[in-house]
């Protein structure tokens, strides 16, 4: 954060303190306004500072749509995770009825990867997206992740995406 206010400085201090007390530190951030597929610059800055302070995962929410995933200095940033329940009318462009189930994989005390499964709200329930819709969602998420420097690959088990943390660590050193 370029010019952190008192609350931001306190938050970063609390994250640094919590780091020594836990195996995996997840910071949930209900931030920003609704809509928009790109994370605001202020969210990117704060997420980076939270990772530097010791957070392993930033779990962003509030926008009612999904945004891309970023791997930053070994941390996982989910800028906006969309909705499983939504009382808004479905926006034909933003598609707030589309979301993802995020499965964070861990091993040996660290995050090893992320599986993403496309979901759609139908009949007031989150369900796995059907093939045509899933393929559209996968393409959009791949593009959103790529814009943040995150590589994705197709899931072998179900229609979805996989992000391997190891792959990103290797890319930093090659």
PDB file of N, CA and C in Angstrom, residues 123-160:
ATOM      1  N   UNK A 123     -31.810 -22.789  -9.714  1.00  0.00           N
ATOM      2  CA  UNK A 123     -32.809 -23.199  -8.735  1.00  0.00           C
ATOM      3  C   UNK A 123     -32.305 -22.969  -7.309  1.00  0.00           C
ATOM      4  N   UNK A 124     -31.669 -21.830  -7.101  1.00  0.00           N
ATOM      5  CA  UNK A 124     -31.170 -21.415  -5.777  1.00  0.00           C
ATOM      6  C   UNK A 124     -30.098 -22.341  -5.215  1.00  0.00           C
ATOM      7  N   UNK A 125     -29.387 -23.057  -6.075  1.00  0.00           N
ATOM      8  CA  UNK A 125     -28.317 -23.950  -5.638  1.00  0.00           C
ATOM      9  C   UNK A 125     -27.105 -23.785  -6.554  1.00  0.00           C
ATOM     10  N   UNK A 126     -25.914 -23.866  -5.951  1.00  0.00           N
ATOM     11  CA  UNK A 126     -24.692 -23.885  -6.758  1.00  0.00           C
ATOM     12  C   UNK A 126     -24.500 -25.304  -7.278  1.00  0.00           C
ATOM     13  N   UNK A 127     -24.343 -25.416  -8.591  1.00  0.00           N
ATOM     14  CA  UNK A 127     -24.156 -26.723  -9.229  1.00  0.00           C
ATOM     15  C   UNK A 127     -22.949 -26.642 -10.146  1.00  0.00           C
ATOM     16  N   UNK A 128     -22.321 -27.781 -10.412  1.00  0.00           N
ATOM     17  CA  UNK A 128     -21.239 -27.772 -11.386  1.00  0.00           C
ATOM     18  C   UNK A 128     -21.788 -27.311 -12.735  1.00  0.00           C
ATOM     19  N   UNK A 129     -21.045 -26.465 -13.401  1.00  0.00           N
ATOM     20  CA  UNK A 129     -21.474 -25.939 -14.695  1.00  0.00           C
ATOM     21  C   UNK A 129     -21.485 -27.059 -15.736  1.00  0.00           C
ATOM     22  N   UNK A 130     -22.468 -26.986 -16.627  1.00  0.00           N
ATOM     23  CA  UNK A 130     -22.524 -27.949 -17.725  1.00  0.00           C
ATOM     24  C   UNK A 130     -21.478 -27.584 -18.771  1.00  0.00           C
ATOM     25  N   UNK A 131     -21.190 -28.512 -19.662  1.00  0.00           N
ATOM     26  CA  UNK A 131     -20.021 -28.423 -20.536  1.00  0.00           C
ATOM     27  C   UNK A 131     -19.864 -27.095 -21.276  1.00  0.00           C
ATOM     28  N   UNK A 132     -20.861 -26.635 -21.996  1.00  0.00           N
ATOM     29  CA  UNK A 132     -20.717 -25.418 -22.796  1.00  0.00           C
ATOM     30  C   UNK A 132     -20.412 -24.224 -21.916  1.00  0.00           C
ATOM     31  N   UNK A 133     -21.167 -24.085 -20.843  1.00  0.00           N
ATOM     32  CA  UNK A 133     -20.961 -22.966 -19.922  1.00  0.00           C
ATOM     33  C   UNK A 133     -19.614 -23.088 -19.216  1.00  0.00           C
ATOM     34  N   UNK A 134     -19.256 -24.306 -18.818  1.00  0.00           N
ATOM     35  CA  UNK A 134     -17.973 -24.531 -18.144  1.00  0.00           C
ATOM     36  C   UNK A 134     -16.818 -24.115 -19.048  1.00  0.00           C
ATOM     37  N   UNK A 135     -16.883 -24.466 -20.320  1.00  0.00           N
ATOM     38  CA  UNK A 135     -15.803 -24.111 -21.248  1.00  0.00           C
ATOM     39  C   UNK A 135     -15.674 -22.593 -21.402  1.00  0.00           C
ATOM     40  N   UNK A 136     -16.799 -21.875 -21.458  1.00  0.00           N
ATOM     41  CA  UNK A 136     -16.760 -20.408 -21.510  1.00  0.00           C
ATOM     42  C   UNK A 136     -16.106 -19.842 -20.252  1.00  0.00           C
ATOM     43  N   UNK A 137     -16.501 -20.378 -19.114  1.00  0.00           N
ATOM     44  CA  UNK A 137     -15.968 -19.907 -17.835  1.00  0.00           C
ATOM     45  C   UNK A 137     -14.477 -20.189 -17.715  1.00  0.00           C
ATOM     46  N   UNK A 138     -14.070 -21.358 -18.158  1.00  0.00           N
ATOM     47  CA  UNK A 138     -12.658 -21.739 -18.095  1.00  0.00           C
ATOM     48  C   UNK A 138     -11.820 -20.781 -18.932  1.00  0.00           C
ATOM     49  N   UNK A 139     -12.285 -20.456 -20.134  1.00  0.00           N
ATOM     50  CA  UNK A 139     -11.529 -19.526 -20.993  1.00  0.00           C
ATOM     51  C   UNK A 139     -11.401 -18.164 -20.338  1.00  0.00           C
ATOM     52  N   UNK A 140     -12.482 -17.662 -19.759  1.00  0.00           N
ATOM     53  CA  UNK A 140     -12.437 -16.341 -19.100  1.00  0.00           C
ATOM     54  C   UNK A 140     -11.476 -16.370 -17.912  1.00  0.00           C
ATOM     55  N   UNK A 141     -11.541 -17.435 -17.107  1.00  0.00           N
ATOM     56  CA  UNK A 141     -10.663 -17.523 -15.937  1.00  0.00           C
ATOM     57  C   UNK A 141      -9.203 -17.664 -16.361  1.00  0.00           C
ATOM     58  N   UNK A 142      -8.932 -18.445 -17.403  1.00  0.00           N
ATOM     59  CA  UNK A 142      -7.560 -18.568 -17.899  1.00  0.00           C
ATOM     60  C   UNK A 142      -7.013 -17.195 -18.282  1.00  0.00           C
ATOM     61  N   UNK A 143      -7.822 -16.406 -18.982  1.00  0.00           N
ATOM     62  CA  UNK A 143      -7.403 -15.071 -19.401  1.00  0.00           C
ATOM     63  C   UNK A 143      -7.185 -14.160 -18.193  1.00  0.00           C
ATOM     64  N   UNK A 144      -8.095 -14.218 -17.227  1.00  0.00           N
ATOM     65  CA  UNK A 144      -7.980 -13.383 -16.027  1.00  0.00           C
ATOM     66  C   UNK A 144      -6.734 -13.745 -15.228  1.00  0.00           C
ATOM     67  N   UNK A 145      -6.456 -15.027 -15.108  1.00  0.00           N
ATOM     68  CA  UNK A 145      -5.257 -15.472 -14.383  1.00  0.00           C
ATOM     69  C   UNK A 145      -3.995 -15.073 -15.144  1.00  0.00           C
ATOM     70  N   UNK A 146      -3.993 -15.260 -16.452  1.00  0.00           N
ATOM     71  CA  UNK A 146      -2.822 -14.910 -17.265  1.00  0.00           C
ATOM     72  C   UNK A 146      -2.499 -13.425 -17.148  1.00  0.00           C
ATOM     73  N   UNK A 147      -3.531 -12.585 -17.076  1.00  0.00           N
ATOM     74  CA  UNK A 147      -3.309 -11.144 -16.928  1.00  0.00           C
ATOM     75  C   UNK A 147      -2.601 -10.816 -15.615  1.00  0.00           C
ATOM     76  N   UNK A 148      -2.704 -11.732 -14.640  1.00  0.00           N
ATOM     77  CA  UNK A 148      -2.033 -11.556 -13.349  1.00  0.00           C
ATOM     78  C   UNK A 148      -0.735 -12.362 -13.268  1.00  0.00           C
ATOM     79  N   UNK A 149      -0.327 -12.953 -14.394  1.00  0.00           N
ATOM     80  CA  UNK A 149       0.916 -13.718 -14.442  1.00  0.00           C
ATOM     81  C   UNK A 149       0.794 -15.146 -13.932  1.00  0.00           C
ATOM     82  N   UNK A 150      -0.423 -15.651 -13.813  1.00  0.00           N
ATOM     83  CA  UNK A 150      -0.644 -16.996 -13.274  1.00  0.00           C
ATOM     84  C   UNK A 150      -0.958 -17.968 -14.403  1.00  0.00           C
ATOM     85  N   UNK A 151      -0.200 -19.055 -14.438  1.00  0.00           N
ATOM     86  CA  UNK A 151      -0.419 -20.103 -15.441  1.00  0.00           C
ATOM     87  C   UNK A 151      -1.447 -21.098 -14.913  1.00  0.00           C
ATOM     88  N   UNK A 152      -2.341 -21.527 -15.785  1.00  0.00           N
ATOM     89  CA  UNK A 152      -3.333 -22.543 -15.439  1.00  0.00           C
ATOM     90  C   UNK A 152      -3.191 -23.708 -16.400  1.00  0.00           C
ATOM     91  N   UNK A 153      -3.738 -24.837 -16.018  1.00  0.00           N
ATOM     92  CA  UNK A 153      -3.796 -25.979 -16.927  1.00  0.00           C
ATOM     93  C   UNK A 153      -5.117 -26.697 -16.701  1.00  0.00           C
ATOM     94  N   UNK A 154      -5.583 -27.431 -17.702  1.00  0.00           N
ATOM     95  CA  UNK A 154      -6.860 -28.131 -17.554  1.00  0.00           C
ATOM     96  C   UNK A 154      -6.783 -29.193 -16.462  1.00  0.00           C
ATOM     97  N   UNK A 155      -7.882 -29.367 -15.768  1.00  0.00           N
ATOM     98  CA  UNK A 155      -7.983 -30.431 -14.779  1.00  0.00           C
ATOM     99  C   UNK A 155      -8.171 -31.752 -15.503  1.00  0.00           C
ATOM    100  N   UNK A 156      -7.560 -32.807 -14.993  1.00  0.00           N
ATOM    101  CA  UNK A 156      -7.702 -34.122 -15.613  1.00  0.00           C
ATOM    102  C   UNK A 156      -8.918 -34.865 -15.097  1.00  0.00           C
ATOM    103  N   UNK A 157      -9.420 -34.489 -13.909  1.00  0.00           N
ATOM    104  CA  UNK A 157     -10.507 -35.256 -13.313  1.00  0.00           C
ATOM    105  C   UNK A 157     -11.897 -34.727 -13.676  1.00  0.00           C
ATOM    106  N   UNK A 158     -12.089 -33.434 -13.688  1.00  0.00           N
ATOM    107  CA  UNK A 158     -13.377 -32.834 -14.046  1.00  0.00           C
ATOM    108  C   UNK A 158     -13.108 -31.594 -14.878  1.00  0.00           C
ATOM    109  N   UNK A 159     -14.163 -31.045 -15.480  1.00  0.00           N
ATOM    110  CA  UNK A 159     -13.990 -29.786 -16.211  1.00  0.00           C
ATOM    111  C   UNK A 159     -13.608 -28.701 -15.209  1.00  0.00           C
ATOM    112  N   UNK A 160     -12.427 -28.201 -15.315  1.00  0.00           N
ATOM    113  CA  UNK A 160     -11.957 -27.171 -14.410  1.00  0.00           C
ATOM    114  C   UNK A 160     -10.538 -26.788 -14.739  1.00  0.00           C
TER     115      UNK A 160
END
